[in-house]
Tab-separated table of C-alpha atoms in Angstrom:
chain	number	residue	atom	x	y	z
A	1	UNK	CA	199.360	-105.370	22.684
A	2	UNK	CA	195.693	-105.165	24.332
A	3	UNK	CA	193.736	-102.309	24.400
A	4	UNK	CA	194.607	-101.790	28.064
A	5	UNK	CA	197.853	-102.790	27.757
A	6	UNK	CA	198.183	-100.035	24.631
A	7	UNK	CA	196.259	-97.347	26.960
A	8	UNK	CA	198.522	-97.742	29.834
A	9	UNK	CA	201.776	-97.735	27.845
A	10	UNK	CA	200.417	-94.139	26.248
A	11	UNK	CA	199.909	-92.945	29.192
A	12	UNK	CA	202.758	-93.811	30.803
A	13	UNK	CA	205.282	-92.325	27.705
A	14	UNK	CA	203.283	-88.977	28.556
A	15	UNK	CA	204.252	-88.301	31.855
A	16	UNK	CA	206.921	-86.563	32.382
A	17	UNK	CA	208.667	-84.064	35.153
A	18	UNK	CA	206.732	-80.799	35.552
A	19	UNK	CA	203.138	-82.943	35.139
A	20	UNK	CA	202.193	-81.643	38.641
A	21	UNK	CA	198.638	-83.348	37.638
A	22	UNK	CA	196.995	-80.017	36.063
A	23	UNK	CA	197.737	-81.851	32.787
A	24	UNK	CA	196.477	-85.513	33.206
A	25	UNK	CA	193.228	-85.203	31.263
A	26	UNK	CA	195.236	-84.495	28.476
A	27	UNK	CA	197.240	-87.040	28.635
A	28	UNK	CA	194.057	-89.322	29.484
A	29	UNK	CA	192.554	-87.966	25.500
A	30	UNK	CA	195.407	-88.594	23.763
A	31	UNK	CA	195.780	-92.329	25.523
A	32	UNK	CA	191.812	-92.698	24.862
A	33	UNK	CA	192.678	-91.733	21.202
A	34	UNK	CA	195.651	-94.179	20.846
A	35	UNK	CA	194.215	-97.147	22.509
A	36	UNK	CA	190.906	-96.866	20.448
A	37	UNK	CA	192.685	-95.318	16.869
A	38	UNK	CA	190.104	-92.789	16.534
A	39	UNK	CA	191.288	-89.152	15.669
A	40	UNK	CA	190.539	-87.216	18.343
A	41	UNK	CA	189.374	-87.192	21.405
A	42	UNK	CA	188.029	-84.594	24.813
A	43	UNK	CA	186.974	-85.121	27.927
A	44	UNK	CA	184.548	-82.705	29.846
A	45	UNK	CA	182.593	-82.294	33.138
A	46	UNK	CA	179.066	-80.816	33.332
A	47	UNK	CA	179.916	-77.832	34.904
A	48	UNK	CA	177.057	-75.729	35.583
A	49	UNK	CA	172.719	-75.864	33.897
A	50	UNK	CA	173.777	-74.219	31.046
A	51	UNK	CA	177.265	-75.625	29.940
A	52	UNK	CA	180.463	-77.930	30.818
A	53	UNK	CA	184.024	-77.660	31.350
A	54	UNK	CA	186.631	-79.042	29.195
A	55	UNK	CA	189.228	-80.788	30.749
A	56	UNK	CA	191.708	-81.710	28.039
A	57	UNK	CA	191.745	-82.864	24.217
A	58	UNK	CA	193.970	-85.277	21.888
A	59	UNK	CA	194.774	-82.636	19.524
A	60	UNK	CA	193.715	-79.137	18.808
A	61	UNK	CA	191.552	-79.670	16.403
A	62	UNK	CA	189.709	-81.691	19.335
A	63	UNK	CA	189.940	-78.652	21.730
A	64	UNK	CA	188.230	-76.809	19.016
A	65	UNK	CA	185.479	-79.284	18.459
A	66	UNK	CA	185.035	-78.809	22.045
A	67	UNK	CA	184.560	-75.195	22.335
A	68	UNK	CA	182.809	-75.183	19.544
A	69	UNK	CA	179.739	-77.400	20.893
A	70	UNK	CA	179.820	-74.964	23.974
A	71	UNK	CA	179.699	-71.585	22.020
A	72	UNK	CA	176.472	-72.925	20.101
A	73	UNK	CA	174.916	-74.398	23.623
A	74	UNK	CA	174.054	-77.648	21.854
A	75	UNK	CA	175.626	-80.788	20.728
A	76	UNK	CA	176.173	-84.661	20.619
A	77	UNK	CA	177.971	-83.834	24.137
A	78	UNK	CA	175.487	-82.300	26.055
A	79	UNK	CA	173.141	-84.888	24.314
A	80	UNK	CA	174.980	-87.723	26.411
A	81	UNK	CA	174.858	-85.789	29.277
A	82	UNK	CA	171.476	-85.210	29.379
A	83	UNK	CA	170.696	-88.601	28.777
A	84	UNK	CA	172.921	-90.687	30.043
A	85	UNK	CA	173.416	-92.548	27.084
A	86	UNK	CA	176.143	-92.985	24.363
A	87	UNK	CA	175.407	-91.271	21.275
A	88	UNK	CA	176.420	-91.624	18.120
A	89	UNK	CA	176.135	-89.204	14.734
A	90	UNK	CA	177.496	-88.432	11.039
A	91	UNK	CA	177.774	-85.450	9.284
A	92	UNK	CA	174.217	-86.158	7.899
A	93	UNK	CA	172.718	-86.429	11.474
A	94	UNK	CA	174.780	-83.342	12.930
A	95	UNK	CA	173.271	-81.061	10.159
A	96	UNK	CA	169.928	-82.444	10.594
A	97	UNK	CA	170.151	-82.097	14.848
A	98	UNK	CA	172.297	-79.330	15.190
A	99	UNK	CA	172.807	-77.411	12.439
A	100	UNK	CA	174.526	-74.542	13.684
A	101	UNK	CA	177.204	-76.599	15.336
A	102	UNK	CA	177.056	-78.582	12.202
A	103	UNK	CA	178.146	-75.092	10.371
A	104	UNK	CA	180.876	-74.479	13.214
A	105	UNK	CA	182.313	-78.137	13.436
A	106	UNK	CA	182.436	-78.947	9.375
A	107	UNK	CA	183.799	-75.694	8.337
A	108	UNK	CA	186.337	-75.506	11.173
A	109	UNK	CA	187.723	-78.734	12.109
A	110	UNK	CA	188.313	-82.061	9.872
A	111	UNK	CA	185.782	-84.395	11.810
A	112	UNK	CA	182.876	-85.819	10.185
A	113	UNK	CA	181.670	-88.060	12.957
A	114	UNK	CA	181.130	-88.422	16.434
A	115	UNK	CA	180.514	-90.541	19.231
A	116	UNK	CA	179.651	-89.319	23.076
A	117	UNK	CA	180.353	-91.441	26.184
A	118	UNK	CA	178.708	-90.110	29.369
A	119	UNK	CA	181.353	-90.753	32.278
A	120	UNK	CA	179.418	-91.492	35.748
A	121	UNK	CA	181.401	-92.259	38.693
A	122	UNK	CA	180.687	-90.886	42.535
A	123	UNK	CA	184.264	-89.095	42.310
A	124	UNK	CA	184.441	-87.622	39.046
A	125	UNK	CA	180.786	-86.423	38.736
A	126	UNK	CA	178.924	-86.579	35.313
A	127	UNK	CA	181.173	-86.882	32.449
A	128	UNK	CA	181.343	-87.300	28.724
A	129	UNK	CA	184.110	-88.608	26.090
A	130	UNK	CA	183.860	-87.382	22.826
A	131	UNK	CA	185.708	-89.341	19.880
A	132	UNK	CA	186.049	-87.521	17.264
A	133	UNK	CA	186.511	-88.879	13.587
A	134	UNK	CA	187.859	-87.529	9.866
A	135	UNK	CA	185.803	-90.321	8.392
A	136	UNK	CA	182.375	-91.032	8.810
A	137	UNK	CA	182.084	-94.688	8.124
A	138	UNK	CA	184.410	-94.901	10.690
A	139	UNK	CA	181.468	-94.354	13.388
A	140	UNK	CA	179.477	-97.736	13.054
A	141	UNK	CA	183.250	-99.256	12.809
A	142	UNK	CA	183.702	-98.550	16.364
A	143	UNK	CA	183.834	-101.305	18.918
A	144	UNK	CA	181.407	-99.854	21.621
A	145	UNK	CA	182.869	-101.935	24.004
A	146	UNK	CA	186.407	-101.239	23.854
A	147	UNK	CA	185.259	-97.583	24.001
A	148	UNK	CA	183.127	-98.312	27.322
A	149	UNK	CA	186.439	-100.194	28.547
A	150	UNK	CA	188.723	-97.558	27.741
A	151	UNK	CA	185.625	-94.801	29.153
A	152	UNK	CA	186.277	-97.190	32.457
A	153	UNK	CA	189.959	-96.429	32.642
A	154	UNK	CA	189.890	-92.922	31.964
A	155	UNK	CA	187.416	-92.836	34.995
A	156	UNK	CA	189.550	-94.875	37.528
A	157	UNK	CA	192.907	-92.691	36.391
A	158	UNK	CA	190.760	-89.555	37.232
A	159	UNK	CA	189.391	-91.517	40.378
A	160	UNK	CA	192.941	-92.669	41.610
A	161	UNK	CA	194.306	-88.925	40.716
A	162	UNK	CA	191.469	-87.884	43.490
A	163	UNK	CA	192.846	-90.257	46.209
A	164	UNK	CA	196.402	-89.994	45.574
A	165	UNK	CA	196.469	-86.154	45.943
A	166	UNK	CA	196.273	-83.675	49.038
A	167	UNK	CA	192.955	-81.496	47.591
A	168	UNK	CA	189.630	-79.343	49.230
A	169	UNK	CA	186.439	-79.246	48.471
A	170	UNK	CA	186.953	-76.163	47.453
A	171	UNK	CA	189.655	-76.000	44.902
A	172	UNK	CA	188.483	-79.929	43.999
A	173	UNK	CA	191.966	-82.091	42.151
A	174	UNK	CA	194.519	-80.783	40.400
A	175	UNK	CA	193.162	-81.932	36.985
A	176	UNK	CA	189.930	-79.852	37.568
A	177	UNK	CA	192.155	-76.582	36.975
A	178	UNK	CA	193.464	-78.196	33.727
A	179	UNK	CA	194.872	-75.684	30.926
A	180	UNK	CA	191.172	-75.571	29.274
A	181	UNK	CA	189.241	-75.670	32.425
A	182	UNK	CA	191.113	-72.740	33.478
A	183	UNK	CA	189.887	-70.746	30.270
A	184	UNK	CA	186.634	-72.032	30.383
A	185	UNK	CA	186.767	-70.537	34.405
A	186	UNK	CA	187.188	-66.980	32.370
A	187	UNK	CA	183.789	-67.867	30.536
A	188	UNK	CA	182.063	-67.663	33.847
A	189	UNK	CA	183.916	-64.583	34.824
A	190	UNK	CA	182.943	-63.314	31.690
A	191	UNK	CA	179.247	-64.325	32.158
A	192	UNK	CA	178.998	-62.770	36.041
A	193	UNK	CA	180.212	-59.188	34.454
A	194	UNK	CA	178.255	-59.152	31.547
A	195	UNK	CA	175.400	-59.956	34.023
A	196	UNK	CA	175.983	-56.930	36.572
A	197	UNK	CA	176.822	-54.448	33.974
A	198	UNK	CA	173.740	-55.340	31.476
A	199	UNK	CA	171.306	-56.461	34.600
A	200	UNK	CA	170.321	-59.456	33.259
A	201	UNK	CA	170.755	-62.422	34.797
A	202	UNK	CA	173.473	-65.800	33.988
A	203	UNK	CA	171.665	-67.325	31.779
A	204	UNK	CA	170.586	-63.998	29.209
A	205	UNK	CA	174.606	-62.950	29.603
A	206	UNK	CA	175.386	-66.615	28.398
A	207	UNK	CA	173.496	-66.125	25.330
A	208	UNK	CA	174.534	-63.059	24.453
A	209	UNK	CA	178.006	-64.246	24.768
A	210	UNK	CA	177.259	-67.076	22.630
A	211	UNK	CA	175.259	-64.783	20.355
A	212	UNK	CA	178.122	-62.255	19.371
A	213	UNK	CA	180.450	-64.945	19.105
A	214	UNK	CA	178.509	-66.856	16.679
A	215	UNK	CA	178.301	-63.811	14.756
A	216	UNK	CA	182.098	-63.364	15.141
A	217	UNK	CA	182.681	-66.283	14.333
A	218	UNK	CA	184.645	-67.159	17.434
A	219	UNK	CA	184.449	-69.623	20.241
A	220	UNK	CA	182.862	-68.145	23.536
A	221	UNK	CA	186.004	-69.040	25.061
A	222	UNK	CA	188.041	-66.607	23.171
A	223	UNK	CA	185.379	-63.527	23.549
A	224	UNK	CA	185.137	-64.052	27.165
A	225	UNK	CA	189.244	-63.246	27.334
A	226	UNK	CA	188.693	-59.953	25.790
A	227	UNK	CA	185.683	-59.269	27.984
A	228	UNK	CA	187.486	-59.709	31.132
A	229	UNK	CA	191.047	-58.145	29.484
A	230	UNK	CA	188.938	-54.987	28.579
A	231	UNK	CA	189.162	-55.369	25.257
A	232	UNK	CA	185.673	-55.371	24.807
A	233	UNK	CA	182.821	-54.038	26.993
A	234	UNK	CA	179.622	-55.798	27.752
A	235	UNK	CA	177.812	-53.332	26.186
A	236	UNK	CA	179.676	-54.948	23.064
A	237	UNK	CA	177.982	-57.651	23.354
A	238	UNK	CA	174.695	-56.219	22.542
A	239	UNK	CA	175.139	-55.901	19.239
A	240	UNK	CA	176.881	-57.560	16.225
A	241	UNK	CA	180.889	-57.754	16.317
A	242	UNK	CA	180.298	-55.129	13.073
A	243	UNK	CA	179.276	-52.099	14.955
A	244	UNK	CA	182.307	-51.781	17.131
């Protein structure tokens, strides 16, 4: 079977009754992951200056690489996005770029190695694959152009998804309030009352968010549900997770 032919039939065994769309950039991962027999993969949009919204993951160990590179703010993700270009990195070259997602990512998930696809189309916005892998020497093994193709067919599902449906431009497709875009939504709740009640603007809540989850050792994600549960106060934030 072809890589297309082995991408399709993936995601095609995935759907199922109840997918009411919300879930098909998961499905899209785990057919990326499949077609290309990496061991992981995540899709994201750049959501705002200072971050991006996961839409779905392979596995969750995936979902956790993924939260992880958006806790620290900095990573072979936002590297593609920035640039525009694919990027590829081993353990050796995430410790020596980005060593405290390095410390995150090696002690907390299996992967040793990554490579980041930016996604470009005029419906989907600016994108990024990640592809996630257990062994490093499995990097340069990739075939860069079965990854672009398969990068090409995650685009046109999420394209054709866009035309198909009934959707505003204010709520945007149905896969745009996927599972983990809906918790990453909370981030930005999170962020907007850790703002007002510390009067400091988006950006300085962001990184104290990021700050005191660090120090946690949790994912922003997860902090941001307590802050807007009540669990914890922004005042928390201030200082380490110790003192309170």
């Amino acid at each position: 079977m072809d890589l297309i032919a082995r991408f399709a039939a993936t995601l095609a065994a995935q759907a199922g009754a109840g997918d009411d769309g919300h879930l098909l950039p998961g499905r899209l991962a785990r057919a990326a992951a499949e077609a290309l027999g990496v061991d992981g993969a995540g899709l994201s949009l750049l959501a705002t200056e200072t971050g991006r919204s996961p839409l779905g993951a392979s596995s969750p160990d995936a979902a956790r690489a993924e939260r992880l590179e958006f806790t620290v703010g900095t990573g072979p993700c936002l590297l593609a996005h920035e640039t525009g270009q694919p990027v590829f990195v081993v353990e050796e070259d995430i410790r020596r770029r980005w060593p405290v997602y390095a410390d995150l990512l090696l002690e907390g998930t299996p992967f040793r190695g990554i490579v980041s696809l930016p996604l470009r189309s005029p419906l989907t916005r600016v994108g990024a694959m990640n592809l996630f892998f257990v062994d490093a020497a499995d990097v340069p093994r990739l075939d860069v152009f079965a990854a672009l193709t398969v990068g090409d067919l995650v685009n046109t599902a999420l394209c054709d998804a866009l035309v198909r449906s009934a959707w505003t431009a204010e709520s945007g497709p149905d896969w745009l309030h996927s599972p983990p875009a809906r918790r990453r939504a909370v981030v930005w709740t999170a962020v907007d009352r850790t703002s007002g009640a510390l009067d400091v603007d988006a950006p300085a809540a962001l990184a104290l968010l990021r700050g005191y989850s660090y120090s946690a050792g949790r994912s922003v994600d997860s902090v941001a549900a307590d802050l807007v549960s009540g669990r914890l106060r922004p005042a928390d934030v201030l200082g380490g997770p110790g003192e309170h």
